[in-house]
Amino acid sequence: MSRDATRDPRLATRKTRMPPPAILDPATLDFSNLLADREAIQRVLPHRHEFALLDGVIMCDRERGLFAGYHDIREDAWWARGHVPGRPLFPGVLMIEAAAQLASFLAHYVWGGQHFVGLTGIDDTKYRGTVVPPCRLVLVGRALEIRSRRIRCAIQGFVGSTMVFESVITGMPV
C-alpha cells in the first residue's frame, strides 16, 4: 500500500523544494578570460592526478565575495568505468570535492596563500541532477564567512543551465 497525504499527515506538509536562485548565472561567465588555468591552480592547491578536480577559475570578486570555476568531466576519467557501468555518472562526493577545491582557491586568493585550506564540513547539500560525461561542471559560489581560521561558502554546480547540486562548504587552514 502506498502512503499518501490522507494517510500520513507528514506528507501533507512536505513541499517540493525548487532550486534556489543562481548565485551567478553560468551563462554570464567569460570562459575565455581565466583568472587561473590548471597550471596556476596547481601552484596554489596541492591536489594532483585524479584528485585535481578544478580545471579553471573564472573569477574571484573579493568585494562581493563571489567566485566561479569549472571541472571538465571526461569520458575516460578514472571513476567512469565503475560508477554505474554502461551509464557513467560523476559521483556526488567528487562534486563536493571540486567545490571544496574552489573554496580553498578562494581562501588562498583572499588570505594571500598563508596555508592550505582543508575541507572541514559540508551542510545543506542537495543533488538536483546527474552529471554525465562529457560535459563541463561549472561551480559558482558566494563567501558566507571569511575569518582567520575558517571559511564558509555557498556553492552551486551547473551543467549548462541546469543546477545539479548545491552545498555549503566549510574549510580551515591546515
PDB file of C-alpha atoms in Angstrom:
ATOM      1  CA  MET A   1       0.000   0.000   0.000  1.00  0.00           C
ATOM      2  CA  SER A   2       1.424   3.419  -0.902  1.00  0.00           C
ATOM      3  CA  ARG A   3       1.477   6.268   1.559  1.00  0.00           C
ATOM      4  CA  ASP A   4      -0.327   9.456   0.650  1.00  0.00           C
ATOM      5  CA  ALA A   5      -1.200  12.718   2.358  1.00  0.00           C
ATOM      6  CA  THR A   6      -4.591  11.429   3.513  1.00  0.00           C
ATOM      7  CA  ARG A   7      -2.944   8.613   5.446  1.00  0.00           C
ATOM      8  CA  ASP A   8       0.280  10.258   6.569  1.00  0.00           C
ATOM      9  CA  PRO A   9      -0.014  13.854   7.828  1.00  0.00           C
ATOM     10  CA  ARG A  10       3.778  14.335   7.441  1.00  0.00           C
ATOM     11  CA  LEU A  11       3.334  14.120   3.665  1.00  0.00           C
ATOM     12  CA  ALA A  12       0.632  16.784   3.659  1.00  0.00           C
ATOM     13  CA  THR A  13       3.131  19.395   4.855  1.00  0.00           C
ATOM     14  CA  ARG A  14       6.015  18.240   2.653  1.00  0.00           C
ATOM     15  CA  LYS A  15       6.697  20.686  -0.156  1.00  0.00           C
ATOM     16  CA  THR A  16       8.739  20.193  -3.272  1.00  0.00           C
ATOM     17  CA  ARG A  17      11.739  22.443  -2.894  1.00  0.00           C
ATOM     18  CA  MET A  18      12.585  24.303  -6.050  1.00  0.00           C
ATOM     19  CA  PRO A  19      16.212  25.195  -6.704  1.00  0.00           C
ATOM     20  CA  PRO A  20      17.281  28.482  -5.166  1.00  0.00           C
ATOM     21  CA  PRO A  21      18.199  31.387  -7.424  1.00  0.00           C
ATOM     22  CA  ALA A  22      21.605  31.030  -9.024  1.00  0.00           C
ATOM     23  CA  ILE A  23      24.392  32.750  -7.113  1.00  0.00           C
ATOM     24  CA  LEU A  24      25.820  33.638 -10.532  1.00  0.00           C
ATOM     25  CA  ASP A  25      24.244  32.773 -13.871  1.00  0.00           C
ATOM     26  CA  PRO A  26      26.751  30.487 -15.631  1.00  0.00           C
ATOM     27  CA  ALA A  27      25.666  31.954 -18.992  1.00  0.00           C
ATOM     28  CA  THR A  28      27.139  35.315 -17.943  1.00  0.00           C
ATOM     29  CA  LEU A  29      30.634  33.943 -17.233  1.00  0.00           C
ATOM     30  CA  ASP A  30      33.516  34.588 -19.625  1.00  0.00           C
ATOM     31  CA  PHE A  31      35.368  31.271 -20.008  1.00  0.00           C
ATOM     32  CA  SER A  32      37.848  32.808 -22.450  1.00  0.00           C
ATOM     33  CA  ASN A  33      39.375  35.047 -19.782  1.00  0.00           C
ATOM     34  CA  LEU A  34      40.560  32.802 -16.923  1.00  0.00           C
ATOM     35  CA  LEU A  35      41.835  34.081 -13.610  1.00  0.00           C
ATOM     36  CA  ALA A  36      43.700  30.765 -13.212  1.00  0.00           C
ATOM     37  CA  ASP A  37      44.220  27.818 -15.545  1.00  0.00           C
ATOM     38  CA  ARG A  38      45.141  24.327 -14.332  1.00  0.00           C
ATOM     39  CA  GLU A  39      48.857  25.216 -14.068  1.00  0.00           C
ATOM     40  CA  ALA A  40      48.129  28.304 -11.949  1.00  0.00           C
ATOM     41  CA  ILE A  41      45.702  26.316  -9.782  1.00  0.00           C
ATOM     42  CA  GLN A  42      48.427  23.728  -9.113  1.00  0.00           C
ATOM     43  CA  ARG A  43      50.702  26.497  -7.818  1.00  0.00           C
ATOM     44  CA  VAL A  44      48.036  27.131  -5.144  1.00  0.00           C
ATOM     45  CA  LEU A  45      46.428  23.747  -4.426  1.00  0.00           C
ATOM     46  CA  PRO A  46      48.322  20.524  -3.638  1.00  0.00           C
ATOM     47  CA  HIS A  47      45.826  18.222  -5.413  1.00  0.00           C
ATOM     48  CA  ARG A  48      47.342  16.196  -8.229  1.00  0.00           C
ATOM     49  CA  HIS A  49      46.499  13.467 -10.704  1.00  0.00           C
ATOM     50  CA  GLU A  50      42.963  12.087 -10.296  1.00  0.00           C
ATOM     51  CA  PHE A  51      42.164  14.484  -7.472  1.00  0.00           C
ATOM     52  CA  ALA A  52      42.924  17.708  -9.326  1.00  0.00           C
ATOM     53  CA  LEU A  53      39.234  18.463  -9.852  1.00  0.00           C
ATOM     54  CA  LEU A  54      39.467  22.149 -10.679  1.00  0.00           C
ATOM     55  CA  ASP A  55      40.409  22.896 -14.289  1.00  0.00           C
ATOM     56  CA  GLY A  56      39.889  26.649 -14.321  1.00  0.00           C
ATOM     57  CA  VAL A  57      38.981  29.579 -12.097  1.00  0.00           C
ATOM     58  CA  ILE A  58      36.954  32.136 -13.986  1.00  0.00           C
ATOM     59  CA  MET A  59      36.621  34.863 -11.379  1.00  0.00           C
ATOM     60  CA  CYS A  60      37.075  35.816  -7.722  1.00  0.00           C
ATOM     61  CA  ASP A  61      35.440  39.051  -6.666  1.00  0.00           C
ATOM     62  CA  ARG A  62      36.767  39.804  -3.172  1.00  0.00           C
ATOM     63  CA  GLU A  63      34.472  42.746  -2.542  1.00  0.00           C
ATOM     64  CA  ARG A  64      31.243  40.896  -3.352  1.00  0.00           C
ATOM     65  CA  GLY A  65      32.552  37.503  -2.178  1.00  0.00           C
ATOM     66  CA  LEU A  66      31.633  35.870  -5.498  1.00  0.00           C
ATOM     67  CA  PHE A  67      33.692  33.297  -7.367  1.00  0.00           C
ATOM     68  CA  ALA A  68      33.398  30.745 -10.176  1.00  0.00           C
ATOM     69  CA  GLY A  69      35.361  27.880 -11.671  1.00  0.00           C
ATOM     70  CA  TYR A  70      34.873  24.633 -13.551  1.00  0.00           C
ATOM     71  CA  HIS A  71      35.848  20.997 -13.957  1.00  0.00           C
ATOM     72  CA  ASP A  72      35.687  19.299 -17.347  1.00  0.00           C
ATOM     73  CA  ILE A  73      34.130  15.858 -16.966  1.00  0.00           C
ATOM     74  CA  ARG A  74      35.808  13.379 -19.306  1.00  0.00           C
ATOM     75  CA  GLU A  75      34.509  10.034 -20.545  1.00  0.00           C
ATOM     76  CA  ASP A  76      37.826   8.360 -19.718  1.00  0.00           C
ATOM     77  CA  ALA A  77      38.018   9.644 -16.122  1.00  0.00           C
ATOM     78  CA  TRP A  78      39.220   7.121 -13.531  1.00  0.00           C
ATOM     79  CA  TRP A  79      35.772   6.745 -11.895  1.00  0.00           C
ATOM     80  CA  ALA A  80      33.750   6.397 -15.147  1.00  0.00           C
ATOM     81  CA  ARG A  81      34.372   2.679 -15.656  1.00  0.00           C
ATOM     82  CA  GLY A  82      32.987   1.662 -12.272  1.00  0.00           C
ATOM     83  CA  HIS A  83      30.474   4.332 -11.239  1.00  0.00           C
ATOM     84  CA  VAL A  84      27.389   2.876 -12.896  1.00  0.00           C
ATOM     85  CA  PRO A  85      28.887   0.709 -15.663  1.00  0.00           C
ATOM     86  CA  GLY A  86      27.331   1.464 -19.037  1.00  0.00           C
ATOM     87  CA  ARG A  87      25.985   4.797 -17.786  1.00  0.00           C
ATOM     88  CA  PRO A  88      28.762   6.678 -16.015  1.00  0.00           C
ATOM     89  CA  LEU A  89      27.646   9.321 -13.526  1.00  0.00           C
ATOM     90  CA  PHE A  90      30.064  11.787 -11.944  1.00  0.00           C
ATOM     91  CA  PRO A  91      29.950  10.922  -8.220  1.00  0.00           C
ATOM     92  CA  GLY A  92      28.335  13.421  -5.878  1.00  0.00           C
ATOM     93  CA  VAL A  93      31.257  13.226  -3.469  1.00  0.00           C
ATOM     94  CA  LEU A  94      33.547  14.382  -6.286  1.00  0.00           C
ATOM     95  CA  MET A  95      31.214  17.313  -6.979  1.00  0.00           C
ATOM     96  CA  ILE A  96      31.687  18.298  -3.340  1.00  0.00           C
ATOM     97  CA  GLU A  97      35.455  17.821  -3.610  1.00  0.00           C
ATOM     98  CA  ALA A  98      35.592  20.075  -6.685  1.00  0.00           C
ATOM     99  CA  ALA A  99      33.558  22.690  -4.784  1.00  0.00           C
ATOM    100  CA  ALA A 100      35.902  22.399  -1.784  1.00  0.00           C
ATOM    101  CA  GLN A 101      38.912  22.916  -4.049  1.00  0.00           C
ATOM    102  CA  LEU A 102      37.324  26.068  -5.450  1.00  0.00           C
ATOM    103  CA  ALA A 103      36.630  27.321  -1.910  1.00  0.00           C
ATOM    104  CA  SER A 104      40.250  26.545  -0.983  1.00  0.00           C
ATOM    105  CA  PHE A 105      41.440  28.523  -4.004  1.00  0.00           C
ATOM    106  CA  LEU A 106      39.231  31.440  -2.919  1.00  0.00           C
ATOM    107  CA  ALA A 107      40.685  31.319   0.593  1.00  0.00           C
ATOM    108  CA  HIS A 108      44.200  31.446  -0.855  1.00  0.00           C
ATOM    109  CA  TYR A 109      43.170  34.370  -3.057  1.00  0.00           C
ATOM    110  CA  VAL A 110      41.690  36.280  -0.096  1.00  0.00           C
ATOM    111  CA  TRP A 111      44.275  35.371   2.570  1.00  0.00           C
ATOM    112  CA  GLY A 112      47.321  35.572   0.347  1.00  0.00           C
ATOM    113  CA  GLY A 113      48.378  31.943   0.418  1.00  0.00           C
ATOM    114  CA  GLN A 114      49.486  31.510   4.009  1.00  0.00           C
ATOM    115  CA  HIS A 115      48.175  27.948   4.413  1.00  0.00           C
ATOM    116  CA  PHE A 116      46.400  25.166   2.583  1.00  0.00           C
ATOM    117  CA  VAL A 117      42.693  25.239   3.425  1.00  0.00           C
ATOM    118  CA  GLY A 118      41.221  21.792   4.011  1.00  0.00           C
ATOM    119  CA  LEU A 119      37.592  20.695   3.932  1.00  0.00           C
ATOM    120  CA  THR A 120      36.089  20.536   7.421  1.00  0.00           C
ATOM    121  CA  GLY A 121      32.359  20.401   6.741  1.00  0.00           C
ATOM    122  CA  ILE A 122      29.522  20.223   4.269  1.00  0.00           C
ATOM    123  CA  ASP A 123      25.972  21.319   5.024  1.00  0.00           C
ATOM    124  CA  ASP A 124      22.636  21.648   3.272  1.00  0.00           C
ATOM    125  CA  THR A 125      23.735  19.561   0.291  1.00  0.00           C
ATOM    126  CA  LYS A 126      21.131  18.777  -2.341  1.00  0.00           C
ATOM    127  CA  TYR A 127      21.732  16.882  -5.565  1.00  0.00           C
ATOM    128  CA  ARG A 128      19.371  18.083  -8.268  1.00  0.00           C
ATOM    129  CA  GLY A 129      20.584  16.344 -11.409  1.00  0.00           C
ATOM    130  CA  THR A 130      23.075  13.930 -12.873  1.00  0.00           C
ATOM    131  CA  VAL A 131      26.431  14.795 -14.389  1.00  0.00           C
ATOM    132  CA  VAL A 132      27.130  12.587 -17.388  1.00  0.00           C
ATOM    133  CA  PRO A 133      30.407  12.813 -19.314  1.00  0.00           C
ATOM    134  CA  PRO A 134      31.462  14.542 -21.423  1.00  0.00           C
ATOM    135  CA  CYS A 135      30.408  17.904 -20.012  1.00  0.00           C
ATOM    136  CA  ARG A 136      31.598  20.882 -18.036  1.00  0.00           C
ATOM    137  CA  LEU A 137      30.619  21.219 -14.385  1.00  0.00           C
ATOM    138  CA  VAL A 138      30.513  24.945 -13.636  1.00  0.00           C
ATOM    139  CA  LEU A 139      30.859  25.906  -9.980  1.00  0.00           C
ATOM    140  CA  VAL A 140      29.642  29.261  -8.698  1.00  0.00           C
ATOM    141  CA  GLY A 141      29.862  30.444  -5.137  1.00  0.00           C
ATOM    142  CA  ARG A 142      29.445  33.136  -2.550  1.00  0.00           C
ATOM    143  CA  ALA A 143      31.580  33.534   0.553  1.00  0.00           C
ATOM    144  CA  LEU A 144      29.307  33.451   3.595  1.00  0.00           C
ATOM    145  CA  GLU A 145      32.028  33.900   6.185  1.00  0.00           C
ATOM    146  CA  ILE A 146      35.753  34.521   5.968  1.00  0.00           C
ATOM    147  CA  ARG A 147      37.695  34.541   9.221  1.00  0.00           C
ATOM    148  CA  SER A 148      41.320  33.878  10.018  1.00  0.00           C
ATOM    149  CA  ARG A 149      40.570  30.246  10.947  1.00  0.00           C
ATOM    150  CA  ARG A 150      37.512  29.434   8.854  1.00  0.00           C
ATOM    151  CA  ILE A 151      35.848  29.995   5.518  1.00  0.00           C
ATOM    152  CA  ARG A 152      32.232  29.092   4.682  1.00  0.00           C
ATOM    153  CA  CYS A 153      30.908  29.268   1.131  1.00  0.00           C
ATOM    154  CA  ALA A 154      27.613  28.541  -0.571  1.00  0.00           C
ATOM    155  CA  ILE A 155      28.422  26.743  -3.827  1.00  0.00           C
ATOM    156  CA  GLN A 156      26.205  25.603  -6.683  1.00  0.00           C
ATOM    157  CA  GLY A 157      27.112  23.320  -9.564  1.00  0.00           C
ATOM    158  CA  PHE A 158      25.673  23.612 -13.074  1.00  0.00           C
ATOM    159  CA  VAL A 159      25.778  21.624 -16.273  1.00  0.00           C
ATOM    160  CA  GLY A 160      24.621  24.042 -18.921  1.00  0.00           C
ATOM    161  CA  SER A 161      21.811  25.992 -17.302  1.00  0.00           C
ATOM    162  CA  THR A 162      20.738  23.133 -15.007  1.00  0.00           C
ATOM    163  CA  MET A 163      21.667  23.278 -11.327  1.00  0.00           C
ATOM    164  CA  VAL A 164      22.910  19.797 -10.424  1.00  0.00           C
ATOM    165  CA  PHE A 165      23.886  20.394  -6.794  1.00  0.00           C
ATOM    166  CA  GLU A 166      24.103  22.979  -4.039  1.00  0.00           C
ATOM    167  CA  SER A 167      26.020  22.894  -0.787  1.00  0.00           C
ATOM    168  CA  VAL A 168      27.628  24.942   1.943  1.00  0.00           C
ATOM    169  CA  ILE A 169      31.343  24.163   2.229  1.00  0.00           C
ATOM    170  CA  THR A 170      33.396  24.907   5.329  1.00  0.00           C
ATOM    171  CA  GLY A 171      37.185  24.853   5.407  1.00  0.00           C
ATOM    172  CA  MET A 172      40.051  25.872   7.647  1.00  0.00           C
ATOM    173  CA  PRO A 173      43.804  26.295   7.320  1.00  0.00           C
ATOM    174  CA  VAL A 174      45.600  23.005   7.965  1.00  0.00           C
TER     175      VAL A 174
END
